[in-house]
XYZ file of C-alpha atoms in Angstrom:
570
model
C 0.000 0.000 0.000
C 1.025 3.183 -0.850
C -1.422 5.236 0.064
C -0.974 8.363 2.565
C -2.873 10.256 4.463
C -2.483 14.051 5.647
C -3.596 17.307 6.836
C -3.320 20.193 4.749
C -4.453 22.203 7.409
C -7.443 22.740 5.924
C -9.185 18.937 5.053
C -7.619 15.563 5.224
C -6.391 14.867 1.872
C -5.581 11.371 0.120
C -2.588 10.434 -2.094
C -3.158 6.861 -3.819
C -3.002 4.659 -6.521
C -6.046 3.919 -9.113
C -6.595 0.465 -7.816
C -6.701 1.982 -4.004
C -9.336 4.385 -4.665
C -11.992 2.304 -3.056
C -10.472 2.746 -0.046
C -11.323 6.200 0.533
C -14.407 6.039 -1.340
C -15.645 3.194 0.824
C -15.012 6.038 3.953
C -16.714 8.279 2.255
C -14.254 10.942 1.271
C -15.422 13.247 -1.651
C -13.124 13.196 -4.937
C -11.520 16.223 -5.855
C -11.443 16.553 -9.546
C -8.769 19.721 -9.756
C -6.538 18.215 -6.955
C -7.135 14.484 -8.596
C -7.548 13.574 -4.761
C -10.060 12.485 -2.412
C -10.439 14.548 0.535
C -12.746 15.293 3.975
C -12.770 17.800 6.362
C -14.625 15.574 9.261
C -12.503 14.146 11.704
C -14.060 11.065 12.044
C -14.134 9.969 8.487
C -10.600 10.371 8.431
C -10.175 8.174 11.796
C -11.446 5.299 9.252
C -8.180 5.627 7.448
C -6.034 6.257 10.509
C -3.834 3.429 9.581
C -2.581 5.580 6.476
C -2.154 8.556 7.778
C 0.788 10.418 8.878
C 1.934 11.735 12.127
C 0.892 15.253 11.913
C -2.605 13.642 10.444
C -3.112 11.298 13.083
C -2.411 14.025 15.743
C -4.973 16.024 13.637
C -7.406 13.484 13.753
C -7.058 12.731 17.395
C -7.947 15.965 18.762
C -10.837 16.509 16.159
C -11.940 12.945 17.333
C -11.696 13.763 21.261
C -13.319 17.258 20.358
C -16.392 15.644 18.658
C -16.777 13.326 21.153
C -16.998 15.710 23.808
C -19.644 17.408 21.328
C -21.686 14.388 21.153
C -21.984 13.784 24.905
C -23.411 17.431 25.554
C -25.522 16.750 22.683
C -27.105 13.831 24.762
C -26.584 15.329 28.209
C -29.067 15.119 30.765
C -27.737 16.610 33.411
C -24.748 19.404 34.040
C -23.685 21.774 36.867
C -24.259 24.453 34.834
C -25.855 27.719 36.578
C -28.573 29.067 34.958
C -30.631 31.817 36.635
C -33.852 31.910 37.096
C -36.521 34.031 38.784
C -37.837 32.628 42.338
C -39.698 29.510 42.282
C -39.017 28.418 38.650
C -36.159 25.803 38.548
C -34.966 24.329 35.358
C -34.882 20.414 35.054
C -31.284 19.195 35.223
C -31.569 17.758 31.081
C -32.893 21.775 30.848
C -29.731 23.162 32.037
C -27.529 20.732 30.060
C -29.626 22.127 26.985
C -29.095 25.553 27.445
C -25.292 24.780 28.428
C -24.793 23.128 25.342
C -26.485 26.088 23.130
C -24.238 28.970 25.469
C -21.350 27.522 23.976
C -22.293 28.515 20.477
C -23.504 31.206 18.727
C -26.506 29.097 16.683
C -27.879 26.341 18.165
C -31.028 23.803 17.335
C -32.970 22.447 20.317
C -34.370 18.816 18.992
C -35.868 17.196 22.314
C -39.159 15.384 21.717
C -42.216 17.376 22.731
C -43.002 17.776 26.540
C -39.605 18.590 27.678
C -39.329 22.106 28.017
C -37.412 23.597 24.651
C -39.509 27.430 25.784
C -37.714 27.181 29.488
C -34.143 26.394 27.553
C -34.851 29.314 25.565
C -35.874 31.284 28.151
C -32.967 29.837 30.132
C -30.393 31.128 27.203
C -31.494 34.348 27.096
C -31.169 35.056 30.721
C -27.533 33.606 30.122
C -26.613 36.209 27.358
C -29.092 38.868 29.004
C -26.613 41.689 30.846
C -28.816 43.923 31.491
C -28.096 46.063 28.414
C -30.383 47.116 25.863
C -31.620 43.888 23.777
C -33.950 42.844 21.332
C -35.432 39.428 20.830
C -37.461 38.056 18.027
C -39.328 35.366 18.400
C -41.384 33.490 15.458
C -44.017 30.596 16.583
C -47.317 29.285 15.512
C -50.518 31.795 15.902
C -51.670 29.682 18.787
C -48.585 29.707 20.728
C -47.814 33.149 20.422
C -49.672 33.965 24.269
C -48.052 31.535 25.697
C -44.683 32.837 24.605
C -45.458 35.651 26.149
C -46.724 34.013 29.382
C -43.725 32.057 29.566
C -41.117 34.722 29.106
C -42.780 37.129 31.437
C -43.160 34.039 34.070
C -39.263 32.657 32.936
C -36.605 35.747 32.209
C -34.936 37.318 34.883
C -34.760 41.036 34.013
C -37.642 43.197 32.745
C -38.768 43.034 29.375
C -41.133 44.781 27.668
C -43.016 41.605 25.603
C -44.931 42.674 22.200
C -47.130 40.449 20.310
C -46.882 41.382 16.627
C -50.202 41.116 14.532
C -51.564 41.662 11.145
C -51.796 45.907 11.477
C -49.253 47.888 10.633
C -45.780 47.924 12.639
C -42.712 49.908 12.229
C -40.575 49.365 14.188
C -39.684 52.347 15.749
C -41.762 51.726 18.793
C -39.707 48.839 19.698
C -38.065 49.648 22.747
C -34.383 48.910 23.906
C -35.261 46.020 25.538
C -38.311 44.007 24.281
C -39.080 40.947 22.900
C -41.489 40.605 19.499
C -43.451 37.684 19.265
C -44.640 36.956 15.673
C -46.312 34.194 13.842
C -45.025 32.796 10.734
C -48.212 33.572 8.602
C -47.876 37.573 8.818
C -44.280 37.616 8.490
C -44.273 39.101 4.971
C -46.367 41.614 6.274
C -43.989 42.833 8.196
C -40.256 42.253 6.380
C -39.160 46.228 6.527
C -38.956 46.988 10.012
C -37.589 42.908 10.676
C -34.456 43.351 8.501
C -34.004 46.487 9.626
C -34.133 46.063 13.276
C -30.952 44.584 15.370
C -31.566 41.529 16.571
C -29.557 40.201 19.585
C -31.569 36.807 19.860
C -33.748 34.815 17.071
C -35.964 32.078 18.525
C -37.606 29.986 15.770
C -40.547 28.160 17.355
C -41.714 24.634 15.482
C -38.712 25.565 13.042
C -39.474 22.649 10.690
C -42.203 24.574 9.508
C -39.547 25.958 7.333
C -39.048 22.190 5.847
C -39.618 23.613 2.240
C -36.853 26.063 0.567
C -40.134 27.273 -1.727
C -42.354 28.085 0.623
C -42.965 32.190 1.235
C -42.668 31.391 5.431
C -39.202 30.099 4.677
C -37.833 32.359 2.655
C -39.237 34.928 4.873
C -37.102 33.802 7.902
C -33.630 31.911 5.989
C -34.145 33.745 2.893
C -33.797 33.239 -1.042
C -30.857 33.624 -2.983
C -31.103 35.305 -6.492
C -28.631 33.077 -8.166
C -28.842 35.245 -11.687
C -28.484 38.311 -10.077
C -26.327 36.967 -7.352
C -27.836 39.033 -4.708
C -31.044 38.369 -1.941
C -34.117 38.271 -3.047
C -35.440 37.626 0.608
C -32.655 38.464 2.674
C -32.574 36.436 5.718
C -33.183 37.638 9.179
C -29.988 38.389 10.941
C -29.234 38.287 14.675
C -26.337 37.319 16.425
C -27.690 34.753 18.238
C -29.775 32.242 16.836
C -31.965 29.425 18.996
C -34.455 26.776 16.318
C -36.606 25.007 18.076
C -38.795 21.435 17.242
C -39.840 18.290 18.397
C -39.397 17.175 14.673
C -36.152 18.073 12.760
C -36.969 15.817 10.190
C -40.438 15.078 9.291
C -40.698 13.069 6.407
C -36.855 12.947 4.887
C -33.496 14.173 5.979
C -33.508 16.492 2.909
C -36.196 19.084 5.034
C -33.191 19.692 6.984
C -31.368 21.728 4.721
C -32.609 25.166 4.673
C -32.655 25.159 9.144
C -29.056 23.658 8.769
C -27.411 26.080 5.918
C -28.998 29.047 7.685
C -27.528 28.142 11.179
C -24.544 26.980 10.066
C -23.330 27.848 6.684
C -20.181 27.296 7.466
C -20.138 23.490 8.398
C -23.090 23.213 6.075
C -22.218 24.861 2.933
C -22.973 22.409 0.097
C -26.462 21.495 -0.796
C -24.988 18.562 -3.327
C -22.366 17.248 -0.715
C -25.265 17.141 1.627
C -28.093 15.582 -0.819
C -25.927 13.150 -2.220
C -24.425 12.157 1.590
C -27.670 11.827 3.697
C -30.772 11.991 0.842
C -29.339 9.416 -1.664
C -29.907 12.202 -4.195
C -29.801 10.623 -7.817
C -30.401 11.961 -11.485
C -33.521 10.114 -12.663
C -33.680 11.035 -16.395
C -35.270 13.957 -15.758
C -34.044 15.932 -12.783
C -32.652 15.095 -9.394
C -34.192 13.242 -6.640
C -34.108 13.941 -3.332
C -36.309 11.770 -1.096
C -34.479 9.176 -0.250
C -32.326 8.952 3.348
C -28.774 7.675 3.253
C -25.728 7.524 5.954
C -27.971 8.583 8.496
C -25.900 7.760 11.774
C -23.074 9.862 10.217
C -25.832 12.886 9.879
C -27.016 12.335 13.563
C -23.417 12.342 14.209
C -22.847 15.419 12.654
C -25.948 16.938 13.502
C -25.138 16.508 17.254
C -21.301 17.695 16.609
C -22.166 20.747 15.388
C -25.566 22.318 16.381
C -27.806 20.072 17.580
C -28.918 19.326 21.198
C -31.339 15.990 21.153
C -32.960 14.174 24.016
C -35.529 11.412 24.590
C -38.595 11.326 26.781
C -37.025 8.087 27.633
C -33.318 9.042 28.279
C -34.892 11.824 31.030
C -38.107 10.050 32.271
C -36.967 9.511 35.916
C -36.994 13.307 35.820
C -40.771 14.184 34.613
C -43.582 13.631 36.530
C -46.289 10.528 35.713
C -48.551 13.337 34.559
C -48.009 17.108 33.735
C -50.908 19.488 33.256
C -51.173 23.111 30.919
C -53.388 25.777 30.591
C -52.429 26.891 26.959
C -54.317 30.349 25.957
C -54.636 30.870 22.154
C -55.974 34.397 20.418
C -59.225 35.154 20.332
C -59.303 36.682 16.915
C -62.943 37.291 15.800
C -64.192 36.272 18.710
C -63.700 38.763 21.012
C -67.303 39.992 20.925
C -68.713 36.267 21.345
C -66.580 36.479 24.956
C -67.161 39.751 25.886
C -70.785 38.857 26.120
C -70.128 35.577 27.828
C -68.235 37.493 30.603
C -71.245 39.736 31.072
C -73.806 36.854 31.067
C -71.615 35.205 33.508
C -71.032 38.461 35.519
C -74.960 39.089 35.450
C -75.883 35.482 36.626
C -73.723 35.042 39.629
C -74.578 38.640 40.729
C -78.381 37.399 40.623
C -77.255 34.109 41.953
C -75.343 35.548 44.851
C -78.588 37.301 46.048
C -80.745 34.380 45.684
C -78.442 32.570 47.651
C -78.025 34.944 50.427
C -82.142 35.049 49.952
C -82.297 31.445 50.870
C -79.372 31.469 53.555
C -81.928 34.194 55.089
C -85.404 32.269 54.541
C -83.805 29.133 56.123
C -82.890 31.260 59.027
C -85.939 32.580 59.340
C -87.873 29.293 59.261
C -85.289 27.383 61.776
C -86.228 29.968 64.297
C -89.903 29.414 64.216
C -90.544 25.604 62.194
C -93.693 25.725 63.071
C -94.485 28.526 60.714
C -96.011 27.380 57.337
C -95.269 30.951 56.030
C -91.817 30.846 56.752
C -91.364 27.368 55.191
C -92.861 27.838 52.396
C -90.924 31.227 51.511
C -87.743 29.222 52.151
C -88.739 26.434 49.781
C -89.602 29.014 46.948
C -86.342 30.638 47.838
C -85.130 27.400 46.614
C -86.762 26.713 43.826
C -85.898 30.279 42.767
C -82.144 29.184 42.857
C -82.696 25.835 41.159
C -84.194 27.908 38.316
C -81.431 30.787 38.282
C -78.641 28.184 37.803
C -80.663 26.579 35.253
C -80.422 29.627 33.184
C -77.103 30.271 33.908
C -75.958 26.710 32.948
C -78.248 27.130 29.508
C -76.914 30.415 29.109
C -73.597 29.625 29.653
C -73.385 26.185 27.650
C -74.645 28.074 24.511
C -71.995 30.791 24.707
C -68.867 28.140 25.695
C -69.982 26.132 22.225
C -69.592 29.210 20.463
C -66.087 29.662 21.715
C -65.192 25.748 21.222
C -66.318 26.283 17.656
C -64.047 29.034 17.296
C -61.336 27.131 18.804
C -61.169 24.162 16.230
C -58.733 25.918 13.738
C -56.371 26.837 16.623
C -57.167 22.864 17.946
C -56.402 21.827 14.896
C -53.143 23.467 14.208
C -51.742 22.477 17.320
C -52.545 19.082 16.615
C -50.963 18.663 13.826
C -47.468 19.929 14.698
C -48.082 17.426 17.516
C -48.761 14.948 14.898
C -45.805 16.008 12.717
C -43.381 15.029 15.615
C -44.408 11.563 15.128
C -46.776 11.192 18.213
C -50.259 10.190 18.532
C -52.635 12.609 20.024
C -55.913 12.220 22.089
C -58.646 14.895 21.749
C -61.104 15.686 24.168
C -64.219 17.591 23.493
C -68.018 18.306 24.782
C -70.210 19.229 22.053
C -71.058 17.131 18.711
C -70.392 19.772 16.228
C -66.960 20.446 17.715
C -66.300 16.609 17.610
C -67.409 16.632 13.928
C -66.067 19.680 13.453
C -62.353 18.319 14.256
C -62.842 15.428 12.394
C -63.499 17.137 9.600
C -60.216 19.087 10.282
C -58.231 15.345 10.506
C -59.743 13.499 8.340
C -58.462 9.379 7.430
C -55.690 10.280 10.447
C -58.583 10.478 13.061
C -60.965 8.586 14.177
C -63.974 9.309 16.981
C -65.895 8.023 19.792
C -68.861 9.612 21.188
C -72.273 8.744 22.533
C -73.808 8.429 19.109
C -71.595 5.613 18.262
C -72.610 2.107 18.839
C -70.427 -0.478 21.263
C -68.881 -2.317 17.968
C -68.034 1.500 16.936
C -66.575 2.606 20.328
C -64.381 -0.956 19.891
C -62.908 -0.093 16.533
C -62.223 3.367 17.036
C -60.031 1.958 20.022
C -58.297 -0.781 18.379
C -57.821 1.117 15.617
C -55.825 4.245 17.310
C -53.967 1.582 19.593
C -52.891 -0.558 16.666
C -52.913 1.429 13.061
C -49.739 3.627 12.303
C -52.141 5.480 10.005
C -54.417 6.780 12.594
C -53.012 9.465 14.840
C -55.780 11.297 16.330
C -58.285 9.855 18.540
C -61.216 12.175 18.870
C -63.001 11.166 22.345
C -66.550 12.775 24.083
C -65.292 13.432 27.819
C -68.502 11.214 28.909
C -68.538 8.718 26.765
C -64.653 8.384 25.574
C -63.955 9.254 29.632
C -64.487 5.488 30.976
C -63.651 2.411 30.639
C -61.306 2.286 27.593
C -57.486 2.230 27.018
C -55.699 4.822 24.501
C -51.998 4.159 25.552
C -50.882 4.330 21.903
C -50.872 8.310 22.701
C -48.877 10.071 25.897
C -50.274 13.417 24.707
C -53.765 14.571 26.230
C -55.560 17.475 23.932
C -58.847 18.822 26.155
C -60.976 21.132 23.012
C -63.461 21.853 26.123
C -63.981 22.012 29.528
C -65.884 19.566 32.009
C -67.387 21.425 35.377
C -66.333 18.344 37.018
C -62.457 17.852 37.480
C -63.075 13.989 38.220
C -64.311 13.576 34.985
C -61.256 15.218 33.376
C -59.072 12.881 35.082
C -61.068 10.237 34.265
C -60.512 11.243 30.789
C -56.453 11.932 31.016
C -56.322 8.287 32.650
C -57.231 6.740 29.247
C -53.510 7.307 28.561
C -52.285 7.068 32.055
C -53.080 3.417 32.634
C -51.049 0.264 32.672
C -48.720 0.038 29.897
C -47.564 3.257 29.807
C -43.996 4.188 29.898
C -44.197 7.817 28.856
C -44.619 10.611 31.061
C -48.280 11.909 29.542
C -48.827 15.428 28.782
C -52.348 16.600 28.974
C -52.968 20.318 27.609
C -56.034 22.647 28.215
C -57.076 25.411 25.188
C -58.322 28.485 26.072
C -59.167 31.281 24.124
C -57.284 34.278 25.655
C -59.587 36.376 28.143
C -62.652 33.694 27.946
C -64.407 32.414 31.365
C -62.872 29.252 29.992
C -59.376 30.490 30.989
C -60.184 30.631 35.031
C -62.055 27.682 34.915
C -59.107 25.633 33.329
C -56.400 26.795 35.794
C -59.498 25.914 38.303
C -60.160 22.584 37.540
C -56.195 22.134 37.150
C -55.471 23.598 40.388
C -58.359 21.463 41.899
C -56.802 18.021 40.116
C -53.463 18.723 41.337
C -54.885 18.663 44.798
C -56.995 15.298 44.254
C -53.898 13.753 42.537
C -51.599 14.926 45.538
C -54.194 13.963 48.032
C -54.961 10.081 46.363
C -51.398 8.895 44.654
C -48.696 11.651 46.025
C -45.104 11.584 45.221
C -45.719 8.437 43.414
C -47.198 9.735 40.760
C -45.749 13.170 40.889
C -48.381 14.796 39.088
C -47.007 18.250 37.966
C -49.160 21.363 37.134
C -47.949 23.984 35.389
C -49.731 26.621 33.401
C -47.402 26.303 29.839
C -44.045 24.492 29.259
């Protein structure tokens, strides 16, 4: 053999004979066609040819080795010493701090855990590491129906004071961005708003469900990585610039390893520079006859590999489950766009009922008084027991009253529901939906279509069976869209660890009841069971009621056992 390896001090370069160029081709080094040499600049692709290289190489390749190594055990790291601050009473999971360790050590950095572990703390958690009290701006881009809860959990999270602005579809220039503020915007109105967001100075991007921004083509994409004139040689879109950059998903890839280009190339051009290296690598990218093809997946544990060496911080419900509780509760709050009127009037039919309610109950406090003191008085019983009936009737009203304006709300909900489930979805989970009415049921099913399927009181027994055997057993099915009555008993939906409640029960027994379709024997996951709310709605303090009041019974029946958790968003 006469083949060497060395290190330009650049990329790991091969000198060979013709009959040994299988060697490096088998280690997948890329052939030069200038040089007449195949090359690599990664470390451990070199290591493969260790035994040719020289000494200078070999000391090259050990370091780079050791180096990446070190990078692939943060990238996994579930615990680290690492101090982040935090306000009081908010602590950060020990996989959280490890997280936002690993993406202080960088300037761009993409947060890959699974849904359910936190990826809004770590990003609250990073920018209380690079916040120093100076002026700084933050923009953050998320879904419409997590844009609230960004804001809840950034004024609940962050340690200094910042003034937190929710971007819409009227006009914004900019200007009345103050020093220090953050700007939550969704991705749908971000071409709305391109001036003032390439002309402001970013200190810190956070890109929310960032493999929304799977296709290069798509407007949202360009809007955020931008598009390159190649003719002109210029931006056609230029890209938003900060100088700190935080993506965030549960679902780097979700269909082929090829989505990952445009979140990789704008993170880290550098590292990944060459869309045809990368295609041909990791997509098994071939000419077809008529034009390239790029959906197939290739070399994938050397992508993970450098995926984790480079940028990416990954972790696994099940590599951090002895540090989440059995059961974790949220109250998310979603925009109440077009509905604002619909609640407005619910709060004052609410407000006008318990006012009259309050008085008949004090009435019939006063009536019973009036009759213990003298039983013997017909008058005085019988006022009490209309006193009563008065009551009985008031709540009536207020229960009609209040059950038609709470299905107007739900109805409005079912876009938002819908969204949110389907980014679930696109992780690769299975989701459980809970809901009241029929026409929201329908109404999400509609939304879900072949993925879904339902079980509510109209449904026969052999109905209710399939539906269940079906989500439990068919890959194709992801949704499983339950009554809380009739899908609240009884059954067993462990295929899913993630709990979606559409609507409210009065009762908080019967949401348990509900939540415990997942949290049953044969679960290993820690389940996740979320509340929506439109923003401002009664629904909203009857959630973190019923919440407040399960956390109580949970505490009260199982304990530290179970470890139920309540928070309000995570």
């Amino acid at each position: 053999m006469s083949m060497i390896l060395f290190h330009t001090g650049k990329r790991f370069e091969v000198v060979s004979t013709y009959a040994e160029r299988g060697i490096p081709k088998q280690a997948r080094f890329q052939w030069d066609r200038d040089a007449r040499r195949w090359w690599t600049s990664d470390a451990a692709k070199a290591a493969r040819l260790r035994e040719y290289a020289d000494d200078s190489a070999v000391a090259v390749i050990d370091r780079q080795v050791s180096a990446q190594l070190n990078q692939l055990e943060a990238s996994r790291a579930v615990d680290s010493d690492f101090d982040v601050p935090s306000p009081p009473g908010c602590e950060y999971m020990p996989f959280q701090r490890a997280g936002v360790a690993y993406a202080a050590q960088r300037a761009n950095t993409l947060i890959a855990d699974e849904p359910g572990l936190g990826k809004t703390i770590q990003a609250a958690g990073l920018i209380n590491i690079l916040d120093t009290g100076v002026p700084m701006r933050i923009l953050v881009v998320a879904p419409a129906s997590l844009k609230i809860n960004w804001r809840r959990e950034l004024e609940k999270w962050l340690v200094r004071d910042f003034e937190i602005l929710l971007a819409n579809g009227k006009k914004f220039s900019g200007q009345e961005i103050p020093s220090r503020a953050v700007v939550v915007i969704n991705y749908d109105i971000l071409a709305k708003h391109t001036t003032w967001i390439h002309n402001t100075k970013w200190d810190v991007l956070v890109v929310d469900e960032c493999h929304y921004l799977k296709n290069p083509k798509a407007r949202r994409t360009q809007q955020v990585v931008g598009k390159w004139d190649s003719v002109n040689r210029c931006w056609a879109t230029p890209p938003i610039s900060a100088d700190h950059k935080l993506m965030l998903t549960g679902t780097p890839i979700v269909n082929r390893p090829i989505e990952l280009w445009p979140v990789l190339h704008y993170l880290d051009g550098a590292n990944w520079h060459n869309f045809m290296g990368f295609a041909k690598s990791y997509c098994n990218a071939f000419h077809n006859g008529y034009g390239w093809d790029f959906t197939g997946a290739s070399n994938l544990d050397d992508l993970q590999r450098k995926l984790r060496g480079t940028l990416m911080v990954r972790r696994l419900k099940e590599n951090v489950l002895t540090e989440l509780p059995a059961k974790s509760r949220q109250v998310i709050e979603i925009p109440a766009l077009g509905v604002s009127k619909i609640i407005r009037e619910e709060l004052k039919a609410y407000d006008q009922h318990k006012a009259r309610i309050d008085t008949l109950r004090q009435a019939v406090a006063a009536a019973k008084a009036q009759w213990l003191q003298d039983r013997k008085n017909a008058d005085y019983k019988e006022q009490y027991r209309r006193a009563v009936y008065t009551l009985r009737d008031a709540v009536s009203v207020e229960f009609s009253d209040t059950a038609k304006y709470r299905k107007q709300t739900a109805m409005a909900k079912v876009p938002y529901v819908a969204e949110h489930v389907n980014n679930l979805v696109e992780s690769g989970i299975k989701v459980v939906v809970f809901a009241h009415h029929h026409d929201v049921i329908d109404a999400l099913m509609t939304e879900f279509g072949h993925r879904a399927v339902k079980l509510d009181g109209r449904d026969s027994a052999a109905a209710k069976q399939d539906a269940v055997d079906r989500f439990q057993t068919d890959d194709v099915v992801r949704v499983f869209v339950g009554g809380i009555t009739a899908a609240g008993l009884g059954i067993t939906l462990t295929a899913s660890s993630h709990v979606i409640f559409a609507e409210l029960d009065w009762v908080p027994g019967n949401l348990s009841q509900a939540e415990d379709r997942c949290h049953r024997i044969g679960q290993k996951d820690s389940v996740m069971v979320q509340h929506l709310v439109l923003e401002g709605s009664l629904d909203v303090n009857i959630a973190n009621q019923l919440v407040g009041k399960q956390s109580v019974i949970d505490q009260a029946l199982d304990g530290p056992a179970f470890g139920t958790e309540t928070r309000k968003v995570s």
